[in-house]
Amino acid sequence: MASKRHVRRNTCDGKRAHQTVEDARVAMGKLYRKQIFRQMLNVYRCPFCAHFHVGHPPRKKKKRGEFK
């Protein structure tokens, strides 16, 4: 299990903190227009800093007993 510090680093470090959802959506649109990111992105509220970030959608969790 990952430590809380490690989880926070992966969540907040290197990402811009946006004050509102709309600000984050505008930033996400700019990333798509500049073609910096071609993968799926989403806006989410960070549980650590309470701001909004733009990032990749969370991975689907495997159900217990499910294999690749």
CSV table of N, CA and C in Angstrom, one decimal:
chain,number,residue,atom,x,y,z
A,1,MET,N,0.8,-1.2,0.0
A,1,MET,CA,0.0,0.0,0.0
A,1,MET,C,0.9,1.2,0.0
A,2,ALA,N,0.5,2.2,-0.8
A,2,ALA,CA,1.3,3.4,-0.9
A,2,ALA,C,1.1,4.4,0.3
A,3,SER,N,2.1,5.1,0.6
A,3,SER,CA,2.0,6.0,1.7
A,3,SER,C,1.2,7.3,1.3
A,4,LYS,N,0.6,8.0,2.2
A,4,LYS,CA,-0.2,9.2,1.9
A,4,LYS,C,0.7,10.2,1.2
A,5,ARG,N,1.9,10.3,1.6
A,5,ARG,CA,2.9,11.3,1.0
A,5,ARG,C,3.1,11.0,-0.5
A,6,HIS,N,3.3,9.7,-0.8
A,6,HIS,CA,3.5,9.3,-2.1
A,6,HIS,C,2.2,9.5,-3.0
A,7,VAL,N,1.1,9.3,-2.4
A,7,VAL,CA,-0.2,9.5,-3.2
A,7,VAL,C,-0.4,11.0,-3.5
A,8,ARG,N,0.0,11.8,-2.5
A,8,ARG,CA,-0.2,13.3,-2.7
A,8,ARG,C,0.8,13.7,-3.7
A,9,ARG,N,2.0,13.2,-3.7
A,9,ARG,CA,3.0,13.6,-4.8
A,9,ARG,C,2.5,13.3,-6.2
A,10,ASN,N,1.9,12.1,-6.3
A,10,ASN,CA,1.3,11.7,-7.6
A,10,ASN,C,0.1,12.5,-8.0
A,11,THR,N,-0.6,13.0,-7.0
A,11,THR,CA,-1.8,13.8,-7.3
A,11,THR,C,-1.6,15.2,-7.6
A,12,CYS,N,-0.8,15.9,-6.8
A,12,CYS,CA,-0.6,17.3,-6.8
A,12,CYS,C,0.7,17.8,-7.6
A,13,ASP,N,1.8,17.2,-7.3
A,13,ASP,CA,3.0,17.7,-7.9
A,13,ASP,C,3.0,17.6,-9.4
A,14,GLY,N,3.5,18.7,-10.0
A,14,GLY,CA,3.5,18.8,-11.4
A,14,GLY,C,2.2,19.2,-12.1
A,15,LYS,N,1.2,19.4,-11.3
A,15,LYS,CA,-0.1,19.8,-11.9
A,15,LYS,C,-0.5,21.2,-11.4
A,16,ARG,N,-1.2,22.0,-12.2
A,16,ARG,CA,-1.6,23.3,-11.8
A,16,ARG,C,-2.9,23.2,-11.0
A,17,ALA,N,-3.0,24.0,-10.0
A,17,ALA,CA,-4.2,24.0,-9.2
A,17,ALA,C,-5.1,25.1,-9.7
A,18,HIS,N,-6.3,24.8,-10.1
A,18,HIS,CA,-7.3,25.7,-10.6
A,18,HIS,C,-8.3,26.0,-9.5
A,19,GLN,N,-8.8,27.3,-9.4
A,19,GLN,CA,-9.7,27.7,-8.4
A,19,GLN,C,-11.1,27.1,-8.6
A,20,THR,N,-11.5,27.1,-9.9
A,20,THR,CA,-12.9,26.6,-10.2
A,20,THR,C,-12.8,25.5,-11.3
A,21,VAL,N,-14.0,24.9,-11.4
A,21,VAL,CA,-14.1,23.8,-12.5
A,21,VAL,C,-14.0,24.4,-13.8
A,22,GLU,N,-14.6,25.6,-14.0
A,22,GLU,CA,-14.5,26.3,-15.3
A,22,GLU,C,-13.1,26.6,-15.7
A,23,ASP,N,-12.3,27.1,-14.8
A,23,ASP,CA,-10.9,27.4,-15.1
A,23,ASP,C,-10.1,26.1,-15.5
A,24,ALA,N,-10.4,25.0,-14.8
A,24,ALA,CA,-9.8,23.8,-15.2
A,24,ALA,C,-10.2,23.3,-16.5
A,25,ARG,N,-11.5,23.5,-16.9
A,25,ARG,CA,-12.0,23.0,-18.2
A,25,ARG,C,-11.4,23.9,-19.3
A,26,VAL,N,-11.2,25.2,-19.1
A,26,VAL,CA,-10.5,26.0,-20.1
A,26,VAL,C,-9.1,25.6,-20.3
A,27,ALA,N,-8.4,25.2,-19.2
A,27,ALA,CA,-7.0,24.8,-19.3
A,27,ALA,C,-7.0,23.4,-20.1
A,28,MET,N,-7.9,22.6,-19.8
A,28,MET,CA,-8.0,21.3,-20.5
A,28,MET,C,-8.2,21.5,-22.0
A,29,GLY,N,-9.1,22.4,-22.4
A,29,GLY,CA,-9.3,22.7,-23.8
A,29,GLY,C,-8.1,23.2,-24.4
A,30,LYS,N,-7.3,24.0,-23.7
A,30,LYS,CA,-6.0,24.5,-24.3
A,30,LYS,C,-5.0,23.4,-24.5
A,31,LEU,N,-5.0,22.4,-23.6
A,31,LEU,CA,-4.1,21.3,-23.8
A,31,LEU,C,-4.5,20.5,-25.1
A,32,TYR,N,-5.8,20.3,-25.3
A,32,TYR,CA,-6.3,19.6,-26.4
A,32,TYR,C,-5.9,20.3,-27.7
A,33,ARG,N,-6.2,21.7,-27.7
A,33,ARG,CA,-5.9,22.5,-28.9
A,33,ARG,C,-4.5,22.5,-29.3
A,34,LYS,N,-3.6,22.6,-28.3
A,34,LYS,CA,-2.1,22.6,-28.5
A,34,LYS,C,-1.6,21.2,-28.8
A,35,GLN,N,-2.5,20.2,-28.7
A,35,GLN,CA,-2.2,18.8,-29.0
A,35,GLN,C,-1.0,18.3,-28.1
A,36,ILE,N,-1.0,18.8,-26.9
A,36,ILE,CA,0.0,18.3,-25.9
A,36,ILE,C,-0.4,17.0,-25.4
A,37,PHE,N,-1.7,16.8,-25.2
A,37,PHE,CA,-2.3,15.5,-24.7
A,37,PHE,C,-3.3,15.1,-25.7
A,38,ARG,N,-3.2,13.8,-26.1
A,38,ARG,CA,-4.1,13.3,-27.1
A,38,ARG,C,-5.0,12.2,-26.4
A,39,GLN,N,-4.6,11.9,-25.2
A,39,GLN,CA,-5.4,10.9,-24.4
A,39,GLN,C,-6.6,11.6,-23.8
A,40,MET,N,-7.4,10.8,-23.2
A,40,MET,CA,-8.6,11.3,-22.5
A,40,MET,C,-8.2,12.0,-21.2
A,41,LEU,N,-8.7,13.2,-20.9
A,41,LEU,CA,-8.4,13.9,-19.7
A,41,LEU,C,-9.7,14.2,-19.0
A,42,ASN,N,-9.6,14.5,-17.7
A,42,ASN,CA,-10.8,14.9,-17.0
A,42,ASN,C,-10.4,15.9,-15.9
A,43,VAL,N,-11.4,16.6,-15.4
A,43,VAL,CA,-11.2,17.6,-14.3
A,43,VAL,C,-11.7,16.9,-13.0
A,44,TYR,N,-10.9,17.1,-12.0
A,44,TYR,CA,-11.3,16.5,-10.7
A,44,TYR,C,-10.9,17.4,-9.5
A,45,ARG,N,-11.6,17.3,-8.5
A,45,ARG,CA,-11.2,18.0,-7.2
A,45,ARG,C,-10.2,17.2,-6.5
A,46,CYS,N,-9.1,17.8,-6.1
A,46,CYS,CA,-8.0,17.1,-5.4
A,46,CYS,C,-8.4,17.0,-3.9
A,47,PRO,N,-8.4,15.8,-3.4
A,47,PRO,CA,-8.7,15.6,-2.0
A,47,PRO,C,-7.7,16.2,-1.0
A,48,PHE,N,-6.5,16.5,-1.5
A,48,PHE,CA,-5.4,17.0,-0.7
A,48,PHE,C,-5.4,18.5,-0.6
A,49,CYS,N,-5.5,19.2,-1.8
A,49,CYS,CA,-5.4,20.7,-1.8
A,49,CYS,C,-6.7,21.4,-2.0
A,50,ALA,N,-7.8,20.6,-2.3
A,50,ALA,CA,-9.1,21.1,-2.5
A,50,ALA,C,-9.3,22.1,-3.7
A,51,HIS,N,-8.3,22.0,-4.6
A,51,HIS,CA,-8.4,22.8,-5.8
A,51,HIS,C,-8.8,21.8,-6.9
A,52,PHE,N,-8.9,22.2,-8.2
A,52,PHE,CA,-9.2,21.4,-9.3
A,52,PHE,C,-8.0,21.1,-10.1
A,53,HIS,N,-7.8,19.9,-10.6
A,53,HIS,CA,-6.7,19.5,-11.4
A,53,HIS,C,-7.2,18.9,-12.7
A,54,VAL,N,-6.4,18.9,-13.8
A,54,VAL,CA,-6.7,18.2,-15.0
A,54,VAL,C,-5.8,17.0,-15.0
A,55,GLY,N,-6.3,15.9,-15.3
A,55,GLY,CA,-5.5,14.6,-15.3
A,55,GLY,C,-6.2,13.5,-16.0
A,56,HIS,N,-5.6,12.4,-16.1
A,56,HIS,CA,-6.1,11.2,-16.7
A,56,HIS,C,-7.2,10.6,-15.8
A,57,PRO,N,-8.2,10.0,-16.4
A,57,PRO,CA,-9.3,9.3,-15.6
A,57,PRO,C,-8.6,8.2,-14.8
A,58,PRO,N,-9.2,7.9,-13.7
A,58,PRO,CA,-8.7,6.8,-12.9
A,58,PRO,C,-8.8,5.5,-13.6
A,59,ARG,N,-7.8,4.6,-13.3
A,59,ARG,CA,-7.9,3.3,-13.9
A,59,ARG,C,-9.0,2.5,-13.2
A,60,LYS,N,-9.6,1.6,-14.0
A,60,LYS,CA,-10.6,0.7,-13.5
A,60,LYS,C,-10.0,-0.3,-12.5
A,61,LYS,N,-10.6,-0.4,-11.4
A,61,LYS,CA,-10.1,-1.4,-10.4
A,61,LYS,C,-10.6,-2.8,-10.8
A,62,LYS,N,-9.7,-3.7,-10.6
A,62,LYS,CA,-10.0,-5.1,-10.9
A,62,LYS,C,-10.9,-5.7,-9.8
A,63,LYS,N,-11.8,-6.5,-10.1
A,63,LYS,CA,-12.6,-7.1,-9.1
A,63,LYS,C,-11.8,-8.2,-8.5
A,64,ARG,N,-12.1,-8.6,-7.3
A,64,ARG,CA,-11.4,-9.7,-6.6
A,64,ARG,C,-11.5,-10.9,-7.4
A,65,GLY,N,-10.4,-11.6,-7.7
A,65,GLY,CA,-10.4,-12.8,-8.4
A,65,GLY,C,-10.3,-12.7,-9.9
A,66,GLU,N,-10.3,-11.4,-10.4
A,66,GLU,CA,-10.3,-11.2,-11.9
A,66,GLU,C,-8.8,-11.1,-12.3
A,67,PHE,N,-8.5,-11.8,-13.4
A,67,PHE,CA,-7.2,-11.8,-13.9
A,67,PHE,C,-7.1,-11.1,-15.3
A,68,LYS,N,-5.9,-10.7,-15.7
A,68,LYS,CA,-5.7,-10.1,-17.0
A,68,LYS,C,-6.1,-10.9,-18.1
